[in-house]
PDB file of C-alpha atoms in Angstrom:
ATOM      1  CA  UNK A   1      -3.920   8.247   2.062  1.00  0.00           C
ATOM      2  CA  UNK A   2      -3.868   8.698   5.824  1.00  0.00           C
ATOM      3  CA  UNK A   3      -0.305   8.642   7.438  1.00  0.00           C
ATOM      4  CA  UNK A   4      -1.231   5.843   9.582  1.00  0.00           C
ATOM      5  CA  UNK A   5      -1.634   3.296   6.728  1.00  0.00           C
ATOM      6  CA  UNK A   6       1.385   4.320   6.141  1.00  0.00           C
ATOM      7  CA  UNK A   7       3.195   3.943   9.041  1.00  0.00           C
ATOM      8  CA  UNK A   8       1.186   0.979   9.590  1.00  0.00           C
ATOM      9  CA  UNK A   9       1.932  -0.717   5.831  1.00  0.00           C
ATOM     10  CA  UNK A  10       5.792   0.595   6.393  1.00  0.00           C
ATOM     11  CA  UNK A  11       5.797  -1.263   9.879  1.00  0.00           C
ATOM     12  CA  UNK A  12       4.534  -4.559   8.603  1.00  0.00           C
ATOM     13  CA  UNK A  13       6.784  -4.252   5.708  1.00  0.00           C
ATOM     14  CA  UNK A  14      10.276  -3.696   7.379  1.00  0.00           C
ATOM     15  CA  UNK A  15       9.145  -6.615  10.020  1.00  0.00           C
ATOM     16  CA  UNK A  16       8.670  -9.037   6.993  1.00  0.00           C
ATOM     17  CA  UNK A  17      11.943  -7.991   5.298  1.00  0.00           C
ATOM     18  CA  UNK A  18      14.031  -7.885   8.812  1.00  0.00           C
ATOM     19  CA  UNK A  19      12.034  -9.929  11.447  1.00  0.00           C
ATOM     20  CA  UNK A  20      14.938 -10.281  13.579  1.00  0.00           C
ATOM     21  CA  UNK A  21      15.351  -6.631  14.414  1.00  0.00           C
ATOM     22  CA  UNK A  22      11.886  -6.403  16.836  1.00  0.00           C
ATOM     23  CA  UNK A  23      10.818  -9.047  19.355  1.00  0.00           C
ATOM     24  CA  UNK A  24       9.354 -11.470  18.234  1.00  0.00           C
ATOM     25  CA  UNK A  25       7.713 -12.791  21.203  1.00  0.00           C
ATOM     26  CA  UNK A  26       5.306  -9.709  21.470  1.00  0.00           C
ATOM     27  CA  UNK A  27       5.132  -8.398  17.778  1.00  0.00           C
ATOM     28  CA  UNK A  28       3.221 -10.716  16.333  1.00  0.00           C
ATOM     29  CA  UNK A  29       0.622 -10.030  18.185  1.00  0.00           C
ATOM     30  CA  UNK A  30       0.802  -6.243  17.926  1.00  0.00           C
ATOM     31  CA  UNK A  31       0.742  -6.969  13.891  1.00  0.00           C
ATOM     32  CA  UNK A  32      -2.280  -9.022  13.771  1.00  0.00           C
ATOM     33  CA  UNK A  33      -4.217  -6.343  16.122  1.00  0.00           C
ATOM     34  CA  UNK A  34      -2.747  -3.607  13.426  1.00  0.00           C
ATOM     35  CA  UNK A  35      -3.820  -5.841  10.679  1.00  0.00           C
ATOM     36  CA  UNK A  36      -7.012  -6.110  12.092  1.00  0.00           C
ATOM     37  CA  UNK A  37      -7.325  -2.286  12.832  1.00  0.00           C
ATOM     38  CA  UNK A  38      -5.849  -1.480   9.116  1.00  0.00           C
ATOM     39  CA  UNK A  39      -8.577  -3.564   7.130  1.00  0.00           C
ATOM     40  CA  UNK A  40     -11.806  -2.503   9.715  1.00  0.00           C
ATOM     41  CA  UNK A  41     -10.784   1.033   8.966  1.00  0.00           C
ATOM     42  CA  UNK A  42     -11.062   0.355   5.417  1.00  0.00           C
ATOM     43  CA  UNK A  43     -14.554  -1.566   5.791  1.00  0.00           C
ATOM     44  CA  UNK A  44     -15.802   1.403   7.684  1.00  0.00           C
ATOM     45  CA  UNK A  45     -14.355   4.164   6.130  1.00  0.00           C
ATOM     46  CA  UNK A  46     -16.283   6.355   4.232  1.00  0.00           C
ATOM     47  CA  UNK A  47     -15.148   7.999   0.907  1.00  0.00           C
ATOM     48  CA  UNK A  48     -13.014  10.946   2.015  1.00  0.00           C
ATOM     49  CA  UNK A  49     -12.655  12.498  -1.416  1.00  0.00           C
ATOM     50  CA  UNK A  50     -15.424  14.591  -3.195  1.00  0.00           C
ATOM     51  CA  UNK A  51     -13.308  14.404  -6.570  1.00  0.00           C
ATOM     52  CA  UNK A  52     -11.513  12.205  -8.774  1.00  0.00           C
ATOM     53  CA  UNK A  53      -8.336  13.868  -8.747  1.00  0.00           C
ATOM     54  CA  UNK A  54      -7.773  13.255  -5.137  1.00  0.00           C
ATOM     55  CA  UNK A  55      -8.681   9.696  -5.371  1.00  0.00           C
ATOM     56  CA  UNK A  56      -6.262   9.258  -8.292  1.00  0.00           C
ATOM     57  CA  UNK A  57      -2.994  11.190  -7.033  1.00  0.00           C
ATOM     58  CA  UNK A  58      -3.652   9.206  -3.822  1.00  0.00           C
ATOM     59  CA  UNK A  59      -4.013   5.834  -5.506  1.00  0.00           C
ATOM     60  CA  UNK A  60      -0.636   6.782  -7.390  1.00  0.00           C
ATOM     61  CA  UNK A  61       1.179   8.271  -4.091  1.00  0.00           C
ATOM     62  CA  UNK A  62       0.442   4.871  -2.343  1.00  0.00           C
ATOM     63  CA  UNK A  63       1.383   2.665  -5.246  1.00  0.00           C
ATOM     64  CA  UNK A  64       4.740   4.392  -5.959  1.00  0.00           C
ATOM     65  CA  UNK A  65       5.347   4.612  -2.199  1.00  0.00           C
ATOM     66  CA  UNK A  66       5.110   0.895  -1.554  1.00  0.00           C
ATOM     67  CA  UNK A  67       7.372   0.066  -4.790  1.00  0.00           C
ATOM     68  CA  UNK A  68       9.758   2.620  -3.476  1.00  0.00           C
ATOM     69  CA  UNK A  69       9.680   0.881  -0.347  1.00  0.00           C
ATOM     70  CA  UNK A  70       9.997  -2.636  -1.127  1.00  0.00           C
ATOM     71  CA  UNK A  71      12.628  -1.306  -3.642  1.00  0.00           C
ATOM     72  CA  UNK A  72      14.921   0.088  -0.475  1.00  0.00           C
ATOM     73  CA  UNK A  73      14.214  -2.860   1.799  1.00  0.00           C
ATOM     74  CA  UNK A  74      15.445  -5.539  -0.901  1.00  0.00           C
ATOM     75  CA  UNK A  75      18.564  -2.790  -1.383  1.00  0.00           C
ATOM     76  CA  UNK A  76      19.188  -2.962   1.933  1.00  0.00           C
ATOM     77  CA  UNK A  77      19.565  -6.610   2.355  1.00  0.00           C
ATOM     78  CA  UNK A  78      16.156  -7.837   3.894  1.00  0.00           C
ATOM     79  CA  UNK A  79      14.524 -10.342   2.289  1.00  0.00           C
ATOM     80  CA  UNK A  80      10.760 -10.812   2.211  1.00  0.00           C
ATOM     81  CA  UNK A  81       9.724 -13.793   4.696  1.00  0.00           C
ATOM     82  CA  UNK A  82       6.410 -14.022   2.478  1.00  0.00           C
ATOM     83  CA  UNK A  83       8.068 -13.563  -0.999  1.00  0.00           C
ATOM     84  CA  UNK A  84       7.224  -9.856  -1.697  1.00  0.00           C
ATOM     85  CA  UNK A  85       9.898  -9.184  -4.337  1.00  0.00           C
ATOM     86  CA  UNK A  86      10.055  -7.642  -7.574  1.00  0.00           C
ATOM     87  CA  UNK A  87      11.134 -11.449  -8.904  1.00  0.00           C
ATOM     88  CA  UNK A  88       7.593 -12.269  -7.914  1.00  0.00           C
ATOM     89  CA  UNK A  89       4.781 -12.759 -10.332  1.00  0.00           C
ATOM     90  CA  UNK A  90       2.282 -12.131  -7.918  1.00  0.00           C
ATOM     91  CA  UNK A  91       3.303  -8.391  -7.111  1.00  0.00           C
ATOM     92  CA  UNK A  92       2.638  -7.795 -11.261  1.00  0.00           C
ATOM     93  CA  UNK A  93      -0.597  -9.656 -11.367  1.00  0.00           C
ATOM     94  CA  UNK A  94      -1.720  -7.310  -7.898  1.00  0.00           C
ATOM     95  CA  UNK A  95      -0.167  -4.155  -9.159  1.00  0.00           C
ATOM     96  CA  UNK A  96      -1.259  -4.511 -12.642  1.00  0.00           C
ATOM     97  CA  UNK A  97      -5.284  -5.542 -11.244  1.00  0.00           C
ATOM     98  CA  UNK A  98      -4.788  -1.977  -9.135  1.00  0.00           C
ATOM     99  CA  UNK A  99      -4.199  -0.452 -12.403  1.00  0.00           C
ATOM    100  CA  UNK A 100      -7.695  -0.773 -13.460  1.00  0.00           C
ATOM    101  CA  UNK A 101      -8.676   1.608 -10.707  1.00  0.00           C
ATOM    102  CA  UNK A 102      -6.260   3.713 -10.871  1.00  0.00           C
ATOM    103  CA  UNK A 103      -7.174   4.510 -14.816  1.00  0.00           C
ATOM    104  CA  UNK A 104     -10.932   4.766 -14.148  1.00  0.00           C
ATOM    105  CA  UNK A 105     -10.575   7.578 -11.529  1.00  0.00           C
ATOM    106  CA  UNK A 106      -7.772   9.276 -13.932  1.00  0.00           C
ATOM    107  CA  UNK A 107     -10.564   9.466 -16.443  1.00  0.00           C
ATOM    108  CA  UNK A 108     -12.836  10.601 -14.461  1.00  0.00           C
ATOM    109  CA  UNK A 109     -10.505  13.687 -13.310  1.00  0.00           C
ATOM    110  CA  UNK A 110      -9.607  14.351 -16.801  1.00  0.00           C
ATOM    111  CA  UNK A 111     -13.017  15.126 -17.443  1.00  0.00           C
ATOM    112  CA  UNK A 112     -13.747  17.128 -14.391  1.00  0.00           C
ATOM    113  CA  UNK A 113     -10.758  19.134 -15.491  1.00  0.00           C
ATOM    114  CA  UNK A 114     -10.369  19.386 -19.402  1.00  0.00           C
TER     115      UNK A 114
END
């Protein structure tokens, strides 16, 4: 995954969990315009990786990293202004849909690589 996803998903995520740290006269508006730039990069992005095992220790990397990060935030007091929680049903039902993915491109590198 490229680092600024990251630092972009990791931005958005400590606003929602402290939003009285930052601004919040200006931010909004610099969130929406990263929101914006986040989800045209991944309309226009082309696929980056020329095998399967790339694809899949990425799609793990990202999935662990944002569990590990919501994980710290709730342990360090913030609380989720749009309900991202580990108490919410909604987080399964997303992670376990980006499961099926995640599988398909696992078997797909185990049989590049026996």
């Amino acid at each position: 995954m490229n680092p600024m996803y990251l630092i972009i998903i990791t931005f958005m995520l400590v606003y929602d969990f402290f939003p009285n740290i930052l601004p919040t006269i200006i931010l909004p508006k610099i969130i929406l315009g990263l929101l914006i730039g986040f989800y045209l990069s991944l309309l226009l992005k082309k696929d980056r990786h020329a095998d399967d095992r790339a694809k899949f220790k990425e799609q793990v990397l990202s999935t662990l990293y944002l569990l590990f990060l919501i994980g710290l935030l709730t342990a360090l007091g913030g609380k989720s202004s749009v309900g991202i929680s580990f108490h919410n049903a909604f987080l399964w039902v997303v992670l376990f849909l980006s499961a099926f993915p995640i599988y398909s491109n696992w078997r797909k590198a185990k049989k590049e690589f026996p």
